[in-house]
Coordinates of C-alpha atoms in Angstrom, one line a residue:
M1 CA 83.1 -89.4 52.3
T2 CA 85.2 -88.0 49.5
F3 CA 86.6 -84.5 49.3
G4 CA 87.2 -82.4 46.2
L5 CA 85.6 -79.8 44.0
G6 CA 81.9 -79.3 43.3
L7 CA 80.5 -77.0 40.6
T8 CA 77.0 -75.8 39.6
R9 CA 75.5 -72.5 38.3
S10 CA 73.4 -69.6 39.3
V11 CA 72.6 -66.1 37.9
V12 CA 73.4 -62.6 39.3
L13 CA 71.3 -59.6 38.2
N14 CA 72.4 -56.1 37.5
G15 CA 69.1 -54.4 36.9
L16 CA 67.4 -56.7 34.4
D17 CA 70.7 -57.9 32.9
G18 CA 71.7 -61.3 34.2
V19 CA 75.2 -62.8 34.2
L20 CA 75.8 -66.6 34.6
V21 CA 77.7 -67.4 37.8
D22 CA 79.9 -70.5 38.3
V23 CA 79.4 -71.6 41.9
E24 CA 82.5 -73.5 42.9
A25 CA 82.9 -75.4 46.2
H26 CA 86.1 -76.9 47.5
I27 CA 86.4 -79.2 50.6
G28 CA 89.8 -79.8 52.1
Q29 CA 91.4 -80.9 55.3
G30 CA 91.5 -78.5 58.2
L31 CA 89.5 -77.1 61.0
P32 CA 85.7 -76.6 60.3
Y33 CA 85.4 -73.5 58.2
F34 CA 82.7 -72.4 55.7
A35 CA 83.3 -69.2 53.8
V36 CA 81.7 -67.6 50.6
G37 CA 83.9 -65.4 48.4
G38 CA 83.2 -63.6 45.2
T39 CA 81.9 -60.2 46.4
P40 CA 78.9 -61.4 48.4
D41 CA 76.7 -58.9 50.2
P42 CA 75.8 -59.6 53.9
A43 CA 72.7 -61.7 53.0
C44 CA 74.7 -63.8 50.5
A45 CA 77.7 -64.1 52.9
Q46 CA 75.4 -65.5 55.5
A47 CA 74.5 -68.5 53.3
P48 CA 76.7 -70.9 55.3
D49 CA 74.5 -70.3 58.3
R50 CA 71.4 -71.4 56.3
V51 CA 73.0 -74.1 54.2
K52 CA 74.5 -76.1 57.2
P53 CA 71.2 -76.6 59.1
A54 CA 69.2 -77.0 55.9
A55 CA 71.5 -79.8 54.8
A56 CA 71.5 -81.4 58.2
T57 CA 67.7 -81.5 58.5
S58 CA 67.6 -82.9 54.9
G59 CA 69.8 -85.9 56.0
V60 CA 73.0 -84.9 54.2
P61 CA 75.1 -82.9 56.7
V62 CA 77.9 -80.7 55.5
P63 CA 81.2 -82.3 56.4
P64 CA 83.1 -80.6 59.3
H65 CA 86.1 -79.6 57.2
R66 CA 87.4 -76.5 55.5
I67 CA 84.9 -75.4 52.9
T68 CA 85.5 -72.6 50.5
V69 CA 82.9 -71.4 48.0
N70 CA 83.7 -69.0 45.2
L71 CA 81.1 -67.2 43.1
S72 CA 82.7 -66.4 39.7
P73 CA 83.1 -63.9 38.2
A74 CA 84.2 -62.6 41.5
S75 CA 84.3 -58.9 40.4
I76 CA 80.5 -58.7 40.1
P77 CA 78.7 -58.0 43.4
K78 CA 76.3 -60.9 44.5
R79 CA 73.2 -59.9 46.4
G80 CA 70.5 -61.7 48.3
A81 CA 69.8 -65.2 49.5
G82 CA 69.0 -66.5 46.1
F83 CA 72.4 -68.3 45.9
D84 CA 71.6 -70.6 48.8
L85 CA 70.5 -73.5 46.8
S86 CA 73.4 -73.4 44.3
I87 CA 75.9 -73.1 47.2
A88 CA 74.3 -76.1 48.9
V89 CA 74.3 -78.2 45.7
A90 CA 78.0 -77.3 45.0
V91 CA 79.1 -78.2 48.5
L92 CA 77.2 -81.5 48.4
S93 CA 78.7 -82.2 45.0
A94 CA 82.2 -81.6 46.4
S95 CA 81.5 -83.9 49.4
G96 CA 80.3 -86.7 47.1
Q97 CA 76.8 -86.7 48.4
I98 CA 75.6 -85.6 44.9
R99 CA 77.5 -87.6 42.3
G100 CA 77.7 -87.9 38.6
G101 CA 78.3 -84.2 37.7
R102 CA 74.7 -83.7 36.7
A103 CA 74.4 -80.4 38.6
R104 CA 77.3 -78.8 36.7
D105 CA 75.2 -77.4 33.8
V106 CA 72.0 -76.7 35.8
V107 CA 71.1 -73.3 37.2
H108 CA 69.9 -73.3 40.8
L109 CA 67.9 -70.4 42.3
G110 CA 66.3 -70.2 45.7
E111 CA 66.7 -69.4 49.4
L112 CA 66.9 -72.1 52.0
A113 CA 65.0 -72.2 55.2
L114 CA 66.7 -73.8 58.2
N115 CA 64.5 -76.9 57.9
G116 CA 65.5 -77.4 54.2
R117 CA 62.4 -75.8 52.7
L118 CA 63.1 -73.8 49.5
R119 CA 61.7 -70.3 49.5
G120 CA 60.9 -68.1 46.5
V121 CA 63.2 -65.2 45.6
P122 CA 62.6 -62.1 43.5
G123 CA 64.0 -61.6 39.9
V124 CA 63.6 -65.2 38.8
L125 CA 62.1 -64.3 35.4
P126 CA 65.0 -62.1 34.2
A127 CA 67.5 -64.6 35.8
V128 CA 66.0 -67.5 33.7
L129 CA 66.0 -65.3 30.6
A130 CA 69.7 -64.6 31.1
A131 CA 70.3 -68.4 31.7
M132 CA 68.5 -69.3 28.5
R133 CA 70.4 -66.7 26.4
A134 CA 73.7 -68.2 27.9
G135 CA 72.8 -71.6 26.6
V136 CA 71.5 -73.2 29.8
R137 CA 68.7 -75.7 29.3
H138 CA 67.7 -76.7 32.9
V139 CA 66.9 -74.5 35.9
V140 CA 65.7 -75.5 39.4
V141 CA 63.6 -72.9 41.2
P142 CA 61.3 -72.8 44.2
L143 CA 57.7 -73.7 43.7
E144 CA 56.6 -70.1 44.2
N145 CA 58.7 -69.1 41.2
V146 CA 57.7 -71.9 38.8
G147 CA 55.0 -69.9 37.0
E148 CA 57.3 -67.0 36.0
A149 CA 60.2 -69.3 35.1
Q150 CA 58.0 -71.2 32.7
L151 CA 57.3 -68.1 30.7
V152 CA 60.7 -68.5 29.2
D153 CA 60.8 -70.8 26.1
G154 CA 63.7 -73.1 25.5
V155 CA 64.3 -73.9 29.2
V156 CA 63.1 -76.9 31.2
V157 CA 61.9 -75.7 34.6
H158 CA 62.1 -77.9 37.7
G159 CA 60.2 -76.8 40.7
A160 CA 61.5 -78.0 44.1
A161 CA 59.8 -77.7 47.5
S162 CA 62.9 -78.5 49.5
L163 CA 66.6 -79.3 49.3
R164 CA 65.7 -83.0 50.0
D165 CA 63.7 -83.0 46.7
V166 CA 66.8 -81.8 44.7
I167 CA 69.1 -84.3 46.4
D168 CA 66.6 -87.2 45.6
W169 CA 66.5 -86.0 41.9
Y170 CA 70.2 -86.2 41.5
T171 CA 70.4 -89.5 43.3
A172 CA 67.8 -90.9 40.9
A173 CA 69.7 -89.3 38.0
E174 CA 72.6 -91.7 38.7
E175 CA 70.4 -94.5 37.6
G176 CA 69.4 -92.7 34.4
V177 CA 66.1 -91.1 35.7
P178 CA 65.9 -87.5 34.3
L179 CA 65.1 -84.6 36.6
P180 CA 61.3 -84.2 36.7
P181 CA 60.0 -81.0 35.0
A182 CA 57.5 -78.9 36.8
P183 CA 53.8 -79.4 35.7
A184 CA 52.4 -76.9 33.2
P185 CA 50.6 -74.0 34.9
V186 CA 46.8 -74.1 35.1
P187 CA 45.2 -71.4 32.8
P188 CA 43.6 -68.7 34.9
V189 CA 39.9 -68.3 34.9
A190 CA 38.8 -65.2 32.8
P191 CA 37.1 -62.5 34.8
S192 CA 33.4 -62.5 34.5
C193 CA 32.8 -58.7 34.7
G194 CA 33.9 -56.1 32.2
G195 CA 36.6 -53.6 32.9
P196 CA 36.9 -49.9 32.2
D197 CA 35.6 -48.8 28.7
L198 CA 35.9 -45.5 26.9
A199 CA 32.1 -45.6 26.5
D200 CA 31.9 -44.8 30.2
V201 CA 33.1 -41.3 29.6
V202 CA 30.4 -38.7 28.9
G203 CA 31.1 -36.1 26.3
Q204 CA 34.7 -34.6 26.2
E205 CA 35.2 -35.1 22.5
E206 CA 38.4 -33.2 22.4
A207 CA 39.9 -35.1 25.2
R208 CA 38.7 -38.4 23.7
L209 CA 40.5 -37.4 20.4
A210 CA 43.6 -36.7 22.4
I211 CA 43.5 -40.1 24.0
E212 CA 43.1 -41.8 20.6
L213 CA 46.0 -39.8 19.1
S214 CA 48.1 -40.6 22.2
A215 CA 47.5 -44.3 21.7
T216 CA 48.0 -44.1 17.9
G217 CA 51.5 -42.4 17.8
G218 CA 52.7 -42.8 21.4
H219 CA 52.3 -39.1 22.2
H220 CA 52.5 -37.8 25.8
L221 CA 49.4 -36.0 27.0
L222 CA 48.5 -33.2 29.5
M223 CA 44.8 -32.8 30.5
S224 CA 43.9 -29.7 32.5
G225 CA 40.6 -28.8 33.9
P226 CA 38.5 -28.5 37.1
P227 CA 38.0 -31.5 39.4
G228 CA 35.3 -34.1 38.5
V229 CA 35.3 -33.5 34.7
G230 CA 36.7 -37.0 33.8
K231 CA 40.5 -36.6 33.5
T232 CA 41.3 -39.6 35.6
M233 CA 38.6 -41.7 33.8
L234 CA 40.1 -40.9 30.5
A235 CA 43.6 -41.7 31.6
E236 CA 42.6 -45.0 33.0
R237 CA 40.9 -46.0 29.7
L238 CA 44.0 -45.1 27.6
V239 CA 45.3 -48.7 28.1
T240 CA 42.1 -50.1 26.8
V241 CA 42.7 -48.7 23.3
L242 CA 46.4 -49.4 23.2
P243 CA 47.5 -52.5 21.1
P244 CA 48.2 -55.6 23.1
L245 CA 51.9 -56.1 24.0
S246 CA 53.9 -58.5 21.9
R247 CA 55.5 -61.5 23.6
E248 CA 58.9 -59.7 23.9
E249 CA 57.3 -56.6 25.3
A250 CA 55.2 -58.6 27.8
L251 CA 58.3 -60.5 29.0
E252 CA 60.1 -57.1 29.6
T253 CA 57.3 -55.8 31.7
H254 CA 56.9 -59.0 33.6
A255 CA 60.7 -59.1 34.2
I256 CA 60.3 -55.7 36.0
R257 CA 57.4 -57.0 38.0
S258 CA 59.5 -60.0 38.9
V259 CA 62.2 -57.8 40.4
T260 CA 59.8 -55.4 42.2
G261 CA 56.6 -57.3 42.9
Q262 CA 55.6 -59.8 45.5
I263 CA 57.2 -63.2 45.1
G264 CA 54.9 -65.5 43.1
E265 CA 52.9 -62.6 41.6
V266 CA 53.9 -63.3 38.0
T267 CA 52.3 -66.5 37.0
R268 CA 51.2 -66.0 33.4
L269 CA 52.0 -63.7 30.5
D270 CA 49.6 -60.7 30.5
H271 CA 49.6 -58.8 27.2
T272 CA 47.7 -55.8 28.7
P273 CA 49.9 -52.6 28.8
P274 CA 50.7 -51.6 32.4
F275 CA 49.0 -48.6 34.0
V276 CA 50.9 -47.0 36.9
A277 CA 49.5 -44.1 38.9
P278 CA 51.8 -43.1 41.8
H279 CA 50.6 -40.8 44.5
H280 CA 51.8 -37.2 44.3
S281 CA 53.8 -37.7 47.6
A282 CA 56.0 -40.3 45.9
T283 CA 59.7 -39.8 46.3
L284 CA 62.4 -39.5 43.6
A285 CA 63.5 -43.1 44.2
A286 CA 59.9 -44.3 44.0
I287 CA 59.3 -42.6 40.6
V288 CA 62.7 -43.0 38.9
G289 CA 64.2 -45.9 40.8
G290 CA 67.0 -46.4 43.3
G291 CA 66.9 -46.8 47.0
S292 CA 69.5 -47.8 49.6
G293 CA 71.5 -50.9 48.9
V294 CA 69.8 -52.4 45.8
A295 CA 68.8 -50.0 43.0
L296 CA 65.3 -51.1 42.2
P297 CA 63.2 -49.9 39.3
G298 CA 60.7 -47.1 39.9
A299 CA 57.3 -46.2 38.6
I300 CA 58.6 -45.1 35.2
S301 CA 60.1 -48.6 34.6
R302 CA 57.0 -50.4 35.9
A303 CA 55.1 -48.4 33.3
H304 CA 57.4 -49.6 30.5
H305 CA 55.3 -50.2 27.3
G306 CA 52.3 -48.8 29.2
V307 CA 51.0 -45.6 30.8
L308 CA 52.4 -43.5 33.6
F309 CA 49.6 -41.3 35.0
L310 CA 50.5 -38.4 37.3
D311 CA 47.2 -37.2 38.7
E312 CA 47.5 -33.7 40.3
A313 CA 50.8 -33.4 38.5
P314 CA 51.6 -29.9 40.0
E315 CA 51.5 -31.4 43.5
F316 CA 54.5 -33.6 42.7
K317 CA 57.9 -32.4 43.9
S318 CA 59.6 -30.3 41.3
S319 CA 62.7 -32.5 41.5
V320 CA 60.6 -35.5 40.7
L321 CA 59.0 -33.9 37.6
Q322 CA 62.3 -32.6 36.3
T323 CA 63.9 -36.1 36.4
L324 CA 61.3 -37.3 33.9
R325 CA 62.8 -35.2 31.1
Q326 CA 65.7 -37.5 30.3
P327 CA 63.7 -40.8 30.3
L328 CA 61.1 -39.3 28.1
E329 CA 63.8 -38.7 25.4
S330 CA 65.9 -41.9 25.8
G331 CA 63.3 -44.5 26.9
E332 CA 65.5 -45.7 29.7
V333 CA 66.8 -44.6 33.1
I334 CA 70.4 -45.1 34.4
I335 CA 70.8 -45.2 38.2
A336 CA 74.4 -44.5 39.1
R337 CA 76.1 -45.6 42.3
A338 CA 79.7 -45.2 43.4
R339 CA 80.5 -48.8 42.4
Q340 CA 77.6 -49.7 40.2
M341 CA 75.5 -48.4 37.3
V342 CA 72.1 -50.0 36.7
R343 CA 70.0 -49.5 33.6
Y344 CA 66.3 -50.0 33.5
P345 CA 63.9 -49.6 30.5
A346 CA 61.4 -46.8 30.7
R347 CA 59.6 -46.4 27.4
F348 CA 56.2 -45.2 28.6
L349 CA 53.3 -42.9 27.7
L350 CA 53.2 -40.0 30.1
V351 CA 49.8 -38.6 31.0
L352 CA 49.5 -35.6 33.2
A353 CA 46.4 -34.2 34.9
A354 CA 46.2 -30.8 36.5
N355 CA 43.6 -28.6 38.1
P356 CA 43.5 -24.9 37.1
C357 CA 44.6 -23.8 40.6
P358 CA 45.2 -25.3 44.1
C359 CA 41.5 -25.1 45.0
G360 CA 40.4 -26.3 41.5
R361 CA 37.7 -23.6 41.0
S362 CA 39.6 -21.1 38.8
Y363 CA 37.6 -21.8 35.6
G364 CA 35.0 -19.8 33.8
K365 CA 34.7 -16.5 35.7
G366 CA 36.5 -18.0 38.6
A367 CA 34.1 -16.4 41.1
D368 CA 34.4 -19.3 43.5
C369 CA 38.2 -19.5 43.5
T370 CA 39.8 -18.8 46.8
C371 CA 43.4 -18.8 45.6
K372 CA 45.6 -15.8 45.5
P373 CA 47.2 -14.8 42.2
M374 CA 50.7 -15.7 43.5
E375 CA 49.4 -19.2 44.6
I376 CA 48.0 -19.8 41.1
R377 CA 51.2 -18.7 39.4
T378 CA 53.3 -20.9 41.7
Y379 CA 51.0 -23.9 41.2
V380 CA 51.0 -23.7 37.4
G381 CA 54.7 -23.0 37.3
R382 CA 55.5 -26.3 38.9
L383 CA 55.0 -27.8 35.4
S384 CA 58.2 -26.3 33.9
G385 CA 58.5 -25.3 30.3
P386 CA 61.2 -27.9 29.4
L387 CA 58.9 -30.6 30.7
L388 CA 55.8 -29.4 28.9
D389 CA 57.9 -28.9 25.7
R390 CA 58.1 -32.7 25.7
V391 CA 54.3 -33.2 26.0
D392 CA 52.8 -33.4 22.5
L393 CA 49.1 -33.1 23.4
Q394 CA 47.9 -30.4 25.8
V395 CA 44.1 -30.2 26.0
H396 CA 41.6 -28.5 28.3
V397 CA 38.9 -30.7 29.8
P398 CA 35.9 -28.4 30.5
P399 CA 33.0 -28.9 32.9
L400 CA 30.0 -30.7 31.3
Q401 CA 26.6 -29.1 30.9
R402 CA 23.4 -31.0 31.7
A403 CA 22.6 -31.4 28.0
A404 CA 25.6 -33.6 27.6
I405 CA 24.3 -36.1 30.0
G406 CA 21.8 -38.4 28.4
D407 CA 21.2 -41.9 27.1
A408 CA 23.6 -41.6 24.2
T409 CA 27.1 -43.0 24.8
G410 CA 30.4 -42.4 23.0
E411 CA 32.4 -45.0 21.1
G412 CA 33.6 -47.9 23.1
S413 CA 37.2 -48.9 23.6
A414 CA 36.9 -51.8 21.1
V415 CA 35.9 -49.5 18.2
V416 CA 38.6 -47.0 19.0
A417 CA 41.2 -49.7 19.5
A418 CA 40.4 -51.1 16.1
R419 CA 41.1 -47.6 14.5
V420 CA 44.3 -47.3 16.5
A421 CA 45.5 -50.8 15.4
R422 CA 44.9 -49.8 11.7
A423 CA 46.9 -46.6 12.2
R424 CA 49.7 -48.5 14.0
A425 CA 49.8 -50.9 11.1
A426 CA 50.4 -48.0 8.7
Q427 CA 53.2 -46.6 10.9
A428 CA 54.8 -50.1 11.1
E429 CA 54.8 -50.3 7.3
R430 CA 56.2 -46.8 6.9
W431 CA 59.0 -47.1 9.4
S432 CA 59.8 -50.8 8.8
G433 CA 63.5 -51.3 8.6
R434 CA 64.3 -48.0 10.3
G435 CA 63.9 -49.2 13.9
W436 CA 60.8 -47.2 14.9
A437 CA 57.4 -48.6 15.7
T438 CA 55.4 -45.4 16.2
N439 CA 55.4 -41.8 15.0
G440 CA 56.3 -40.6 18.5
L441 CA 59.7 -42.3 18.3
V442 CA 60.8 -40.8 14.9
P443 CA 63.6 -38.2 15.2
G444 CA 62.5 -34.8 14.1
H445 CA 65.2 -34.4 11.5
V446 CA 63.8 -37.4 9.6
L447 CA 60.4 -35.7 9.3
R448 CA 62.1 -32.4 8.1
R449 CA 64.0 -34.1 5.3
A450 CA 63.1 -35.9 2.1
P451 CA 61.2 -38.1 1.5
F452 CA 59.0 -37.2 4.6
R453 CA 59.4 -33.4 4.4
L454 CA 55.9 -31.8 4.0
P455 CA 55.3 -29.1 1.5
G456 CA 55.4 -25.5 2.6
A457 CA 51.7 -25.1 2.1
A458 CA 51.0 -27.8 4.7
T459 CA 53.4 -26.4 7.3
A460 CA 52.7 -22.7 6.8
A461 CA 50.9 -22.2 10.1
L462 CA 53.5 -24.2 12.0
D463 CA 56.4 -22.3 10.3
R464 CA 54.9 -19.0 11.4
S465 CA 54.6 -20.3 15.0
L466 CA 58.2 -21.2 15.0
D467 CA 59.3 -17.8 13.6
R468 CA 57.4 -15.8 16.3
G469 CA 58.7 -18.1 19.0
A470 CA 55.4 -19.7 19.9
V471 CA 56.9 -23.2 19.5
T472 CA 60.5 -24.4 19.9
L473 CA 62.3 -26.6 17.4
R474 CA 61.5 -29.6 19.6
G475 CA 57.9 -28.5 19.7
Y476 CA 58.0 -28.1 15.9
D477 CA 59.1 -31.7 15.5
R478 CA 56.5 -33.0 17.9
V479 CA 53.7 -31.2 16.1
L480 CA 54.9 -33.0 12.9
R481 CA 54.8 -36.3 14.7
V482 CA 51.2 -35.7 15.8
A483 CA 50.3 -34.5 12.3
W484 CA 51.5 -37.9 10.9
S485 CA 49.4 -39.7 13.5
V486 CA 46.3 -37.6 12.6
A487 CA 46.8 -38.6 9.0
D488 CA 47.2 -42.2 9.9
L489 CA 44.0 -42.2 11.8
L490 CA 42.2 -40.6 8.9
G491 CA 43.8 -43.1 6.4
R492 CA 45.8 -40.5 4.5
D493 CA 49.2 -41.2 3.0
S494 CA 50.7 -38.0 4.4
P495 CA 49.5 -35.0 6.5
G496 CA 47.9 -32.0 4.9
A497 CA 47.5 -28.4 6.2
A498 CA 44.4 -29.4 8.2
D499 CA 46.2 -32.2 9.9
V500 CA 49.1 -30.0 10.9
A501 CA 46.7 -27.3 12.1
M502 CA 44.9 -29.9 14.2
A503 CA 48.2 -31.1 15.7
L504 CA 49.3 -27.5 16.4
G505 CA 45.9 -26.8 18.0
L506 CA 46.1 -29.9 20.2
R507 CA 49.5 -28.8 21.4
S508 CA 48.4 -25.3 22.3
G509 CA 44.9 -26.3 23.7
Q510 CA 43.1 -24.6 20.7
L511 CA 41.8 -27.4 18.6
V512 CA 41.3 -26.8 14.9
A513 CA 38.9 -29.3 13.2
A514 CA 40.3 -31.2 10.2

């Protein structure tokens, strides 16, 4: 048995950002010793206790000598058991049991069981993306992670069931046999039943218009009204009229799922925008991200490129609601720790639903309401002014009368989605080369200056609202954004006075027909 230096590669994640790691193993003379350096956490530092029995049961025991493994760059913390396979391959390369140096440029990811079986690990998709961007062309992953790893173009994925499989591959490679790629995934069977459709919603024309505008320009939405009027139904159907995600957007959302979801959950690229609806008892870490030890993404990141729906929004903790303000502006969340700063994307559509009071019956004459005036003020006040100032569309969803319930149905999601797609195309053409995809992302100063500044006759009502303090300057800019979305839906080149009046009415809950 020879002794020396073995080298292979792995990936460490900081949020969704991956860094290529050189896994170096040195075997020298001395008493039996096996240590891992390079800032490993407890799970990673315990890798020798898994690698030694896994190698022994695979027929390639680790030599009883002094073994030192270094994970470089050593300054970056390494977390989890996903380095087990790379450490085992590096040690076996150093001992001469894997020869030829074929493992040097291959990324290995996976946790080892004591019997040598390879177990899946979280975060494989962003890790393989980082490896591809660093120029790596071959990755070895557990079978549970093959589906998500194969979503990355430009990388040959090799799925292994055990350490013995990997050793046999490298043994065959000495004779010129290439590492076998994992088989292509089997396409999933399309579901036979239809999903939610906007045609399921009875009446509520103003709320339906708000949903359409929200999808058109990426505008945040608040729906208030008594229980049972369709607020949740409308919110759930917003994703059915949003445009499908591009490949890059879908990879981003799936990378977040790879980090937070169940291992093996990501198997194919789904272009449907995500819909995330946390319970009102959710903690700050569950909504924004964080947690002890590893800072994981929260609901706002899982809703990236999709919809975050907060039903019974006033029931959420005030601290949770207030933390939404910064991500709504920046499109990302930064989780700071004493020795680490993690950045996660969080560009989502916020949809809030609220009852008029805690008991929900304070509408109309409010004769059935059992809430005290102070309870109602406290309840409504939980949605603070600074948060609501960032919500472009604020509509009231009233109770339906019996006359509204009949055989006639409203427009289906496919019809509305087609209009939204045409309006999105107009926005893409207008803002091409400027870095914005929708009206909701355009800075206010751009819309207040030439060539996009509207004539005074078009903004007269909005200007008066600003002068008397009915809207803030942020609110002024958001009304302009909605006005451009109204014009895009109607096929106009630029908004007129009626479009601005409709946008202002939708923000104040007093719709003005265009």
